[in-house]
PDB file of C-alpha atoms in Angstrom:
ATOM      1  CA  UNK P 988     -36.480  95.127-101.421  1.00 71.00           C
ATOM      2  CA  UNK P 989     -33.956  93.815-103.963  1.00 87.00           C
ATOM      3  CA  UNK P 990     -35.101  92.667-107.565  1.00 96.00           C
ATOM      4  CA  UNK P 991     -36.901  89.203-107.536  1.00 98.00           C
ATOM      5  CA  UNK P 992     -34.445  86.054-108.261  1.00 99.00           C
ATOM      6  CA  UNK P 993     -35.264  83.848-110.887  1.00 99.00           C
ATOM      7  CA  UNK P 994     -34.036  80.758-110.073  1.00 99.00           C
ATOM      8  CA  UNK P 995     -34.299  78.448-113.336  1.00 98.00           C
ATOM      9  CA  UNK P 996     -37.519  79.311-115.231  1.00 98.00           C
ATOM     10  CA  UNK P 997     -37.747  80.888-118.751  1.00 98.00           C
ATOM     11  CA  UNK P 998     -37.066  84.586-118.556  1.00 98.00           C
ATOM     12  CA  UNK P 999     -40.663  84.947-120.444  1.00 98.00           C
ATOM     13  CA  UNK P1000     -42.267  83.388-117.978  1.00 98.00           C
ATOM     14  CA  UNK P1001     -40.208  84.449-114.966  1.00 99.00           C
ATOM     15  CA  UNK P1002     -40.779  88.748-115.979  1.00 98.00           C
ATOM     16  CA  UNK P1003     -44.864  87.427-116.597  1.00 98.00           C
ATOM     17  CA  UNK P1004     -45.372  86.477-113.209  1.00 99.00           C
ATOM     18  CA  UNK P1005     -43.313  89.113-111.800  1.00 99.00           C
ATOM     19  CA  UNK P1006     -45.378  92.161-113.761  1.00 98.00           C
ATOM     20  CA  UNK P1007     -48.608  90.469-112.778  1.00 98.00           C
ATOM     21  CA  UNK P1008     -47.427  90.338-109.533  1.00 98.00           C
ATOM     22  CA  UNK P1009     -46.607  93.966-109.373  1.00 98.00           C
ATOM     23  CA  UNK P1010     -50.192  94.788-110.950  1.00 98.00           C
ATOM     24  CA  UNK P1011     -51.644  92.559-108.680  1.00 98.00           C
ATOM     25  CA  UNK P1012     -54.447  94.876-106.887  1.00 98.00           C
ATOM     26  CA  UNK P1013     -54.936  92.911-103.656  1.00 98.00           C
ATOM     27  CA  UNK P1014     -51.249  92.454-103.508  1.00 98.00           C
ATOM     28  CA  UNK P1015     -50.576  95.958-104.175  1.00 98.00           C
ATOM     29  CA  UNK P1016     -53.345  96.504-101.481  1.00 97.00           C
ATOM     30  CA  UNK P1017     -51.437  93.929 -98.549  1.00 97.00           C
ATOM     31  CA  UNK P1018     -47.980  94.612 -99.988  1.00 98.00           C
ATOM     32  CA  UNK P1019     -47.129  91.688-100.854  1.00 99.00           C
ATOM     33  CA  UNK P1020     -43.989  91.099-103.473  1.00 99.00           C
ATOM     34  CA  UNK P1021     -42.014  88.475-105.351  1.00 99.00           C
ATOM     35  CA  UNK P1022     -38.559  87.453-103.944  1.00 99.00           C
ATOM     36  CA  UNK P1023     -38.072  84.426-106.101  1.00 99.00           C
ATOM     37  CA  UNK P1024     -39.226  81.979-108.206  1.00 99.00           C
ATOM     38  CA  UNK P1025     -37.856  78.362-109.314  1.00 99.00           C
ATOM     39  CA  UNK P1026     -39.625  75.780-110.981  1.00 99.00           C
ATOM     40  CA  UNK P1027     -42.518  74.475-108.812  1.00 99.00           C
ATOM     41  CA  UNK P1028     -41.245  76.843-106.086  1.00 99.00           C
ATOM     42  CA  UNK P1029     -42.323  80.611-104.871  1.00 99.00           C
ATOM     43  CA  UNK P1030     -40.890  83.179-102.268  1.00 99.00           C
ATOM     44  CA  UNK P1031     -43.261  85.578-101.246  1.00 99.00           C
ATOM     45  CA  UNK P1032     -42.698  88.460 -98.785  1.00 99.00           C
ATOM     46  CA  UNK P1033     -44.361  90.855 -97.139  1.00 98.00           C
ATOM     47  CA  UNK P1034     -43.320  93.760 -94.649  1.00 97.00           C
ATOM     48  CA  UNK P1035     -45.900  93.895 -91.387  1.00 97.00           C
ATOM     49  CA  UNK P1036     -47.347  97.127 -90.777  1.00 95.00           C
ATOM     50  CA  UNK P1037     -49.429  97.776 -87.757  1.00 93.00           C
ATOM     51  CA  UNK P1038     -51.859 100.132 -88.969  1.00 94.00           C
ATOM     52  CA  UNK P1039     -52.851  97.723 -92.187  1.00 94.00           C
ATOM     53  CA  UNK P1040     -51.971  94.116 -90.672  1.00 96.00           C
ATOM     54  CA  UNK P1041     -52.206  93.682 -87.208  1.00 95.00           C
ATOM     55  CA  UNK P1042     -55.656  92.279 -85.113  1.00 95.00           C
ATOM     56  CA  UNK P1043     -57.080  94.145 -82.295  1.00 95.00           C
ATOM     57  CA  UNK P1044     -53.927  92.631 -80.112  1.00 94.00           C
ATOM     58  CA  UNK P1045     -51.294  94.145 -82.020  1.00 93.00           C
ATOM     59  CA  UNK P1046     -50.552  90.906 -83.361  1.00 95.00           C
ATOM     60  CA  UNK P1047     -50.219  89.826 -87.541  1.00 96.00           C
ATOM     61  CA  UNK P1048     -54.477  88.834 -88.164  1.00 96.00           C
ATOM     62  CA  UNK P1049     -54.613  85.694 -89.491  1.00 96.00           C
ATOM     63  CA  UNK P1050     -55.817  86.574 -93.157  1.00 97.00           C
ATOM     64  CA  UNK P1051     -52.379  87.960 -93.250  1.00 97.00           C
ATOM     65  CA  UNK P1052     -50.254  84.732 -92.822  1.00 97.00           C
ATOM     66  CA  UNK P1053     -53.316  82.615 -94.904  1.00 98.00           C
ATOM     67  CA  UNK P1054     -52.730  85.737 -97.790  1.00 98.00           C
ATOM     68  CA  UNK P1055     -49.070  85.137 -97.815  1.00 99.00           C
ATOM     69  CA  UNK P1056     -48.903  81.230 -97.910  1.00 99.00           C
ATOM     70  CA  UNK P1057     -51.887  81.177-100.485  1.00 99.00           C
ATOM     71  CA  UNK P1058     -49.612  84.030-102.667  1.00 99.00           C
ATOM     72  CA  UNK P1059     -46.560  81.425-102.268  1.00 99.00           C
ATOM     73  CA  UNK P1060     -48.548  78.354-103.023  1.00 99.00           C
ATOM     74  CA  UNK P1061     -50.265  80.050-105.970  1.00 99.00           C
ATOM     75  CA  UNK P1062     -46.651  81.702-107.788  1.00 99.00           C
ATOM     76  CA  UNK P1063     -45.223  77.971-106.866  1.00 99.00           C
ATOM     77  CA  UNK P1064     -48.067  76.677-109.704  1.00 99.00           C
ATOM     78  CA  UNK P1065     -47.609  79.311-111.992  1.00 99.00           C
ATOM     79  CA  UNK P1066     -43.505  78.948-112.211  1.00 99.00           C
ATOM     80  CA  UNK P1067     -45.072  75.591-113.846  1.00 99.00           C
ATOM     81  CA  UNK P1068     -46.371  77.322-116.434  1.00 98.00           C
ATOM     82  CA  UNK P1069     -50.341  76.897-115.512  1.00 98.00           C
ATOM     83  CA  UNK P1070     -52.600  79.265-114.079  1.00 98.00           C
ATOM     84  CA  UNK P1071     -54.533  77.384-111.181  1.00 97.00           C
ATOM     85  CA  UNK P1072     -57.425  78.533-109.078  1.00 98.00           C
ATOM     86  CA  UNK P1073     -56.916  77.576-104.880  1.00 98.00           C
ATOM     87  CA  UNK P1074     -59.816  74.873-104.411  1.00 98.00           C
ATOM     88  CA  UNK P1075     -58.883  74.331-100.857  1.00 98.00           C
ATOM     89  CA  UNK P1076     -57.155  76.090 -98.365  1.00 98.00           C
ATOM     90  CA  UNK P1077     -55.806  74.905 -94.384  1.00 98.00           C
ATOM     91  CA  UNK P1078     -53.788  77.129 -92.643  1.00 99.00           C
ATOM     92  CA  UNK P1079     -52.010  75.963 -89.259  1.00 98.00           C
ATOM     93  CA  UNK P1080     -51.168  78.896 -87.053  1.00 98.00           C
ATOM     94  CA  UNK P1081     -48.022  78.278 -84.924  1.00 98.00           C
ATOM     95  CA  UNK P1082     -46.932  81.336 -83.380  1.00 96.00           C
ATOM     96  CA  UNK P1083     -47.826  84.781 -83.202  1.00 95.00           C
ATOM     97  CA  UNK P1084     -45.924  88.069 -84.867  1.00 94.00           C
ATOM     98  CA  UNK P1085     -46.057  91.589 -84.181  1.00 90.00           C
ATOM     99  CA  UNK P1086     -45.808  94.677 -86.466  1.00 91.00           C
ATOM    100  CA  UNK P1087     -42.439  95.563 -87.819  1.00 93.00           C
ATOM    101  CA  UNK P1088     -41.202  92.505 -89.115  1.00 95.00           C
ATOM    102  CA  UNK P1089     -40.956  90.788 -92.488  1.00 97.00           C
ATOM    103  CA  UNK P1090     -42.640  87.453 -93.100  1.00 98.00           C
ATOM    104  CA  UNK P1091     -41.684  85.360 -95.876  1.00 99.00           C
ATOM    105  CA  UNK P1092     -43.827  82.824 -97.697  1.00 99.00           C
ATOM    106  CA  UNK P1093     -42.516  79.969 -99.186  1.00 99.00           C
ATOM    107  CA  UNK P1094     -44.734  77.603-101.346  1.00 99.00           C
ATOM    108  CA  UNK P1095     -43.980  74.042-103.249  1.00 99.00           C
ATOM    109  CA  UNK P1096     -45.656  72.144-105.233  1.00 99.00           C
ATOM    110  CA  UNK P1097     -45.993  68.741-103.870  1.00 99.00           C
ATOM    111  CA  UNK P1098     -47.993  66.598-106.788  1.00 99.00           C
ATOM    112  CA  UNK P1099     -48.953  67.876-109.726  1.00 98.00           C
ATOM    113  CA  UNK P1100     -51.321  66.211-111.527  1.00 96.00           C
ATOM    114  CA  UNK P1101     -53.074  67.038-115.275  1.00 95.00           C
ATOM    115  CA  UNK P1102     -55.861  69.180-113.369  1.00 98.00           C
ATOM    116  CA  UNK P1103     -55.233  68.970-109.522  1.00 99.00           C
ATOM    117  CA  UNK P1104     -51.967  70.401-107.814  1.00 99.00           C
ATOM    118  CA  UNK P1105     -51.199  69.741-104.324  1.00 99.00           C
ATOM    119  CA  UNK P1106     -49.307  72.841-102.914  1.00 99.00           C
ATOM    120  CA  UNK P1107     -47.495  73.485 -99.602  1.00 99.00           C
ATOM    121  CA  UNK P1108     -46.961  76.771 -97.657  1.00 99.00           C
ATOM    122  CA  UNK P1109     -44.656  77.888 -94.744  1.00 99.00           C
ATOM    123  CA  UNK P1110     -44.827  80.904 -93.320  1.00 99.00           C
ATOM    124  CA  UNK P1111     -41.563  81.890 -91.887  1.00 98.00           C
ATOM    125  CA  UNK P1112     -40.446  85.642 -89.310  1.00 97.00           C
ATOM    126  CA  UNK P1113     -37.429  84.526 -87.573  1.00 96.00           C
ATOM    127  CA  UNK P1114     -38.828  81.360 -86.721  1.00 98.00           C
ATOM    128  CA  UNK P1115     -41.611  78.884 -88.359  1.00 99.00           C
ATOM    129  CA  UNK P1116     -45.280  80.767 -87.892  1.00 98.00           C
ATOM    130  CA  UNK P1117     -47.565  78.886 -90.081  1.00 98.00           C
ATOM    131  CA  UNK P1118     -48.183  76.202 -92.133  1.00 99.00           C
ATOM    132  CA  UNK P1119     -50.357  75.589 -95.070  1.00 99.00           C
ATOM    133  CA  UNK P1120     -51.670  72.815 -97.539  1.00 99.00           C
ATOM    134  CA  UNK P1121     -53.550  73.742-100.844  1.00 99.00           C
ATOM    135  CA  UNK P1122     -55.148  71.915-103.572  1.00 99.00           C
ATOM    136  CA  UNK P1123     -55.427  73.765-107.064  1.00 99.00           C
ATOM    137  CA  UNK P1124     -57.051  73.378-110.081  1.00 99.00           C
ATOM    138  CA  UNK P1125     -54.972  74.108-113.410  1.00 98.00           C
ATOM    139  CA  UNK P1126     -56.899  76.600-115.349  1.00 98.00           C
ATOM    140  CA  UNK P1127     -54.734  75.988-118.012  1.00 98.00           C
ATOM    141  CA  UNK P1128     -51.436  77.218-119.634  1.00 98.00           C
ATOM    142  CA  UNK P1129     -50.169  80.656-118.938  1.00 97.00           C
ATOM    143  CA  UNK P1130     -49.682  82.690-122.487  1.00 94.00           C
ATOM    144  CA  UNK P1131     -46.818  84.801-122.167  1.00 93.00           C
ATOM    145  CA  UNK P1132     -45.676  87.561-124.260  1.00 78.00           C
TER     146      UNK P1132
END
């Protein structure tokens, strides 16, 4: 995968989220990894292996697409410079995937208010699989280095 594209935020902040991204265990763990980040916006990705992220059907499991939209959602709050917790969580599953492909999360946030941020998810293959809404709660700044 190429480097991740920062797409407008301070460098600091940009190589901060990036690094804890990389040290990340349960990304490290799914494989999940940064392909850009703009203010209030995240790209996620994640290559789908069939011996670590498929169901008993072959097919992606579920946690995988929720994983990837709440990763997107999550890096789309802290491009704003806060570190927020997911509070709640709906995932819409619209189509299945098999092993071998690459999905790509992309999560906005929608409203963001002094301690609640509204966050949206899509989950995309070659087509639209899921969607997801989140609500956050802003832990507060993110101290950067």
């Amino acid at each position: 995968m190429a480097d991740p594209i920062n797409r407008g935020l301070d460098e600091r902040l940009f190589q901060h989220i990036v690094e804890s991204n990389l040290n990340a265990p349960y990304y490290q763990l799914i494989g999940i990894k940064t392909r850009a980040l703009a203010p209030g916006r995240a790209e996620m990705v994640v290559m789908i292996d069939e011996n670590r992220h498929t169901n008993p059907l072959g097919l992606v499991h579920g946690g995988m697409y929720t994983s990837l939209a709440d990763a997107a959602m999550g890096n789309a709050v802290r491009s704003l410079g806060v570190a927020g917790v997911t509070v709640e969580c709906s995932v819409s599953f619209l189509g299945p995937v098999s092993a071998g492909v690459e999905l790509v999360g992309r999560g906005q946030v929608v409203k963001s208010g002094r301690n609640i941020l509204f966050v949206e998810a899509e989950v995309w293959s070659d087509r639209l699989v899921a969607r997801a809404h989140g609500v956050f709660f802003n832990t507060g700044p993110i101290e950067v280095d």
